[in-house]
Amino acid sequence: FEGLAFGSGGTKCFMLANFTDQQIEVRIDDLKEGYGVVELDDNNVERAMYDPEGYLSLPPQILKFDRSSAIVILNPFGISFIRE
């Protein structure tokens, strides 16, 4: 997988991409509770292309934490955005 991290004013945002045909798990350390994930994959890419406002308005799935770490499951060939 590949990933990018962005930050501003103490807020972090991550973009994770899975370039494989297998589902993978990625652990992200040092996060506060309250982060959520929005996925872009073959199940919703058409909505994102033809109704970007609708896609962007989807509520994020809240991450489950173990101490200050969260596990994100990346679908095959999918992209996940993790944000507060």
Tab-separated table of N, CA and C in Angstrom:
chain	number	residue	atom	x	y	z
A	1	PHE	N	0.850	-1.170	0.000
A	1	PHE	CA	0.000	0.000	0.000
A	1	PHE	C	0.896	1.233	0.000
A	2	GLU	N	0.294	2.348	-0.315
A	2	GLU	CA	0.965	3.647	-0.268
A	2	GLU	C	0.103	4.576	0.584
A	3	GLY	N	0.733	5.564	1.180
A	3	GLY	CA	-0.029	6.488	1.998
A	3	GLY	C	0.579	7.875	2.020
A	4	LEU	N	-0.287	8.848	2.232
A	4	LEU	CA	0.113	10.238	2.404
A	4	LEU	C	-0.543	10.754	3.679
A	5	ALA	N	0.169	11.609	4.383
A	5	ALA	CA	-0.388	12.241	5.573
A	5	ALA	C	-0.327	13.748	5.400
A	6	PHE	N	-1.402	14.406	5.803
A	6	PHE	CA	-1.488	15.855	5.743
A	6	PHE	C	-1.815	16.358	7.131
A	7	GLY	N	-1.382	17.545	7.466
A	7	GLY	CA	-1.708	18.105	8.762
A	7	GLY	C	-1.767	19.614	8.710
A	8	SER	N	-2.661	20.157	9.554
A	8	SER	CA	-2.782	21.597	9.661
A	8	SER	C	-3.454	21.913	10.988
A	9	GLY	N	-2.840	22.760	11.764
A	9	GLY	CA	-3.440	23.184	13.021
A	9	GLY	C	-3.725	22.056	13.987
A	10	GLY	N	-2.898	21.024	13.984
A	10	GLY	CA	-3.093	19.902	14.887
A	10	GLY	C	-4.033	18.829	14.373
A	11	THR	N	-4.650	19.039	13.221
A	11	THR	CA	-5.536	18.049	12.616
A	11	THR	C	-4.777	17.270	11.557
A	12	LYS	N	-4.989	15.955	11.548
A	12	LYS	CA	-4.325	15.091	10.576
A	12	LYS	C	-5.347	14.511	9.607
A	13	CYS	N	-4.898	14.266	8.385
A	13	CYS	CA	-5.694	13.576	7.373
A	13	CYS	C	-4.762	12.616	6.648
A	14	PHE	N	-5.244	11.412	6.393
A	14	PHE	CA	-4.438	10.402	5.727
A	14	PHE	C	-5.155	9.911	4.480
A	15	MET	N	-4.395	9.608	3.451
A	15	MET	CA	-4.925	8.956	2.266
A	15	MET	C	-4.127	7.676	2.087
A	16	LEU	N	-4.808	6.541	2.117
A	16	LEU	CA	-4.175	5.240	1.985
A	16	LEU	C	-4.693	4.561	0.729
A	17	ALA	N	-3.790	3.977	-0.057
A	17	ALA	CA	-4.179	3.311	-1.300
A	17	ALA	C	-3.656	1.880	-1.296
A	18	ASN	N	-4.527	0.945	-1.629
A	18	ASN	CA	-4.173	-0.456	-1.739
A	18	ASN	C	-4.072	-0.803	-3.227
A	19	PHE	N	-2.872	-1.111	-3.685
A	19	PHE	CA	-2.648	-1.420	-5.096
A	19	PHE	C	-2.646	-2.913	-5.372
A	20	THR	N	-3.165	-3.701	-4.431
A	20	THR	CA	-3.173	-5.150	-4.608
A	20	THR	C	-4.601	-5.650	-4.806
A	21	ASP	N	-4.721	-6.918	-5.175
A	21	ASP	CA	-6.036	-7.526	-5.327
A	21	ASP	C	-6.491	-8.231	-4.047
A	22	GLN	N	-5.806	-7.957	-2.938
A	22	GLN	CA	-6.135	-8.551	-1.641
A	22	GLN	C	-6.530	-7.462	-0.645
A	23	GLN	N	-7.435	-7.796	0.259
A	23	GLN	CA	-7.770	-6.879	1.344
A	23	GLN	C	-6.593	-6.868	2.329
A	24	ILE	N	-6.217	-5.680	2.802
A	24	ILE	CA	-5.115	-5.588	3.750
A	24	ILE	C	-5.518	-4.724	4.942
A	25	GLU	N	-4.804	-4.907	6.060
A	25	GLU	CA	-5.013	-4.103	7.254
A	25	GLU	C	-3.811	-3.195	7.457
A	26	VAL	N	-4.082	-1.954	7.818
A	26	VAL	CA	-3.028	-0.974	8.089
A	26	VAL	C	-3.281	-0.406	9.481
A	27	ARG	N	-2.255	-0.378	10.298
A	27	ARG	CA	-2.375	0.210	11.638
A	27	ARG	C	-1.830	1.629	11.609
A	28	ILE	N	-2.601	2.550	12.154
A	28	ILE	CA	-2.171	3.944	12.260
A	28	ILE	C	-2.029	4.258	13.741
A	29	ASP	N	-0.854	4.707	14.128
A	29	ASP	CA	-0.566	5.011	15.526
A	29	ASP	C	-0.730	6.497	15.814
A	30	ASP	N	-0.860	6.807	17.091
A	30	ASP	CA	-0.881	8.182	17.606
A	30	ASP	C	-2.040	9.016	17.077
A	31	LEU	N	-3.223	8.439	17.059
A	31	LEU	CA	-4.427	9.180	16.681
A	31	LEU	C	-5.299	9.389	17.897
A	32	LYS	N	-6.030	10.501	17.899
A	32	LYS	CA	-7.048	10.726	18.913
A	32	LYS	C	-8.333	10.039	18.459
A	33	GLU	N	-9.175	9.705	19.410
A	33	GLU	CA	-10.473	9.145	19.033
A	33	GLU	C	-11.273	10.199	18.288
A	34	GLY	N	-12.152	9.752	17.421
A	34	GLY	CA	-12.979	10.677	16.662
A	34	GLY	C	-12.644	10.702	15.178
A	35	TYR	N	-11.628	9.961	14.768
A	35	TYR	CA	-11.309	9.889	13.344
A	35	TYR	C	-12.242	8.910	12.661
A	36	GLY	N	-12.540	9.184	11.401
A	36	GLY	CA	-13.387	8.312	10.610
A	36	GLY	C	-12.761	8.048	9.261
A	37	VAL	N	-13.279	7.046	8.582
A	37	VAL	CA	-12.739	6.653	7.283
A	37	VAL	C	-13.851	6.701	6.238
A	38	VAL	N	-13.512	7.228	5.076
A	38	VAL	CA	-14.381	7.212	3.909
A	38	VAL	C	-13.622	6.476	2.815
A	39	GLU	N	-14.269	5.470	2.230
A	39	GLU	CA	-13.607	4.640	1.224
A	39	GLU	C	-14.023	5.026	-0.194
A	40	LEU	N	-13.107	4.809	-1.097
A	40	LEU	CA	-13.380	4.943	-2.529
A	40	LEU	C	-12.899	3.656	-3.165
A	41	ASP	N	-13.842	2.867	-3.695
A	41	ASP	CA	-13.477	1.600	-4.321
A	41	ASP	C	-14.460	1.295	-5.442
A	42	ASP	N	-14.405	0.081	-5.957
A	42	ASP	CA	-15.253	-0.246	-7.101
A	42	ASP	C	-16.740	-0.244	-6.761
A	43	ASN	N	-17.091	-0.212	-5.484
A	43	ASN	CA	-18.501	-0.173	-5.098
A	43	ASN	C	-19.103	1.224	-5.162
A	44	ASN	N	-18.275	2.272	-5.060
A	44	ASN	CA	-18.833	3.625	-5.014
A	44	ASN	C	-18.130	4.628	-5.914
A	45	VAL	N	-17.218	4.181	-6.756
A	45	VAL	CA	-16.473	5.116	-7.592
A	45	VAL	C	-17.388	5.850	-8.584
A	46	GLU	N	-18.409	5.170	-9.097
A	46	GLU	CA	-19.312	5.845	-10.036
A	46	GLU	C	-20.077	6.966	-9.343
A	47	ARG	N	-20.516	6.718	-8.117
A	47	ARG	CA	-21.200	7.788	-7.383
A	47	ARG	C	-20.258	8.957	-7.161
A	48	ALA	N	-19.008	8.676	-6.800
A	48	ALA	CA	-18.038	9.747	-6.572
A	48	ALA	C	-17.797	10.558	-7.846
A	49	MET	N	-17.817	9.893	-9.005
A	49	MET	CA	-17.570	10.605	-10.265
A	49	MET	C	-18.778	11.418	-10.710
A	50	TYR	N	-19.979	10.845	-10.571
A	50	TYR	CA	-21.170	11.491	-11.123
A	50	TYR	C	-21.967	12.301	-10.101
A	51	ASP	N	-21.710	12.074	-8.813
A	51	ASP	CA	-22.382	12.823	-7.753
A	51	ASP	C	-21.366	13.124	-6.649
A	52	PRO	N	-20.336	13.933	-6.967
A	52	PRO	CA	-19.284	14.168	-5.977
A	52	PRO	C	-19.791	14.798	-4.680
A	53	GLU	N	-20.780	15.675	-4.771
A	53	GLU	CA	-21.310	16.283	-3.556
A	53	GLU	C	-21.972	15.235	-2.670
A	54	GLY	N	-22.710	14.325	-3.294
A	54	GLY	CA	-23.339	13.244	-2.536
A	54	GLY	C	-22.307	12.325	-1.908
A	55	TYR	N	-21.273	11.990	-2.658
A	55	TYR	CA	-20.211	11.134	-2.117
A	55	TYR	C	-19.509	11.821	-0.953
A	56	LEU	N	-19.176	13.095	-1.118
A	56	LEU	CA	-18.460	13.819	-0.069
A	56	LEU	C	-19.321	14.054	1.169
A	57	SER	N	-20.638	13.987	1.019
A	57	SER	CA	-21.515	14.195	2.174
A	57	SER	C	-21.759	12.908	2.964
A	58	LEU	N	-21.252	11.768	2.481
A	58	LEU	CA	-21.426	10.519	3.221
A	58	LEU	C	-20.735	10.620	4.577
A	59	PRO	N	-21.387	10.166	5.638
A	59	PRO	CA	-20.735	10.219	6.953
A	59	PRO	C	-19.606	9.204	7.010
A	60	PRO	N	-18.489	9.576	7.625
A	60	PRO	CA	-17.385	8.616	7.737
A	60	PRO	C	-17.726	7.506	8.723
A	61	GLN	N	-17.133	6.341	8.484
A	61	GLN	CA	-17.244	5.239	9.427
A	61	GLN	C	-16.235	5.515	10.538
A	62	ILE	N	-16.688	5.606	11.767
A	62	ILE	CA	-15.811	5.935	12.886
A	62	ILE	C	-14.870	4.762	13.162
A	63	LEU	N	-13.582	5.075	13.285
A	63	LEU	CA	-12.576	4.049	13.533
A	63	LEU	C	-12.652	3.553	14.966
A	64	LYS	N	-12.348	2.277	15.153
A	64	LYS	CA	-12.261	1.696	16.484
A	64	LYS	C	-10.803	1.725	16.916
A	65	PHE	N	-10.576	2.117	18.155
A	65	PHE	CA	-9.227	2.323	18.648
A	65	PHE	C	-8.841	1.291	19.692
A	66	ASP	N	-7.577	0.946	19.695
A	66	ASP	CA	-6.952	0.169	20.752
A	66	ASP	C	-5.817	1.042	21.270
A	67	ARG	N	-6.049	1.672	22.413
A	67	ARG	CA	-5.154	2.705	22.943
A	67	ARG	C	-5.139	3.858	21.956
A	68	SER	N	-3.981	4.194	21.375
A	68	SER	CA	-3.941	5.313	20.433
A	68	SER	C	-3.718	4.829	19.004
A	69	SER	N	-4.040	3.563	18.728
A	69	SER	CA	-3.881	2.995	17.388
A	69	SER	C	-5.237	2.609	16.811
A	70	ALA	N	-5.335	2.681	15.501
A	70	ALA	CA	-6.543	2.257	14.796
A	70	ALA	C	-6.130	1.349	13.642
A	71	ILE	N	-6.942	0.347	13.363
A	71	ILE	CA	-6.731	-0.542	12.232
A	71	ILE	C	-7.703	-0.144	11.130
A	72	VAL	N	-7.172	0.085	9.947
A	72	VAL	CA	-7.991	0.416	8.782
A	72	VAL	C	-7.895	-0.751	7.810
A	73	ILE	N	-9.036	-1.241	7.358
A	73	ILE	CA	-9.061	-2.318	6.372
A	73	ILE	C	-9.194	-1.679	4.997
A	74	LEU	N	-8.222	-1.958	4.146
A	74	LEU	CA	-8.228	-1.423	2.785
A	74	LEU	C	-8.720	-2.499	1.829
A	75	ASN	N	-9.768	-2.187	1.090
A	75	ASN	CA	-10.287	-3.120	0.096
A	75	ASN	C	-9.344	-3.193	-1.101
A	76	PRO	N	-9.419	-4.290	-1.867
A	76	PRO	CA	-8.561	-4.408	-3.049
A	76	PRO	C	-8.719	-3.212	-3.985
A	77	PHE	N	-7.614	-2.661	-4.402
A	77	PHE	CA	-7.558	-1.530	-5.329
A	77	PHE	C	-8.369	-0.330	-4.829
A	78	GLY	N	-8.507	-0.198	-3.523
A	78	GLY	CA	-9.296	0.877	-2.950
A	78	GLY	C	-8.438	1.974	-2.361
A	79	ILE	N	-9.067	3.103	-2.127
A	79	ILE	CA	-8.425	4.253	-1.490
A	79	ILE	C	-9.281	4.601	-0.279
A	80	SER	N	-8.635	4.879	0.831
A	80	SER	CA	-9.343	5.300	2.036
A	80	SER	C	-8.824	6.647	2.496
A	81	PHE	N	-9.749	7.490	2.915
A	81	PHE	CA	-9.403	8.798	3.466
A	81	PHE	C	-9.756	8.766	4.940
A	82	ILE	N	-8.781	9.028	5.792
A	82	ILE	CA	-8.989	9.033	7.230
A	82	ILE	C	-8.877	10.466	7.691
A	83	ARG	N	-9.930	10.957	8.353
A	83	ARG	CA	-9.928	12.356	8.768
A	83	ARG	C	-10.728	12.519	10.051
A	84	GLU	N	-10.484	13.647	10.719
A	84	GLU	CA	-11.213	13.972	11.932
A	84	GLU	C	-12.601	14.443	11.599
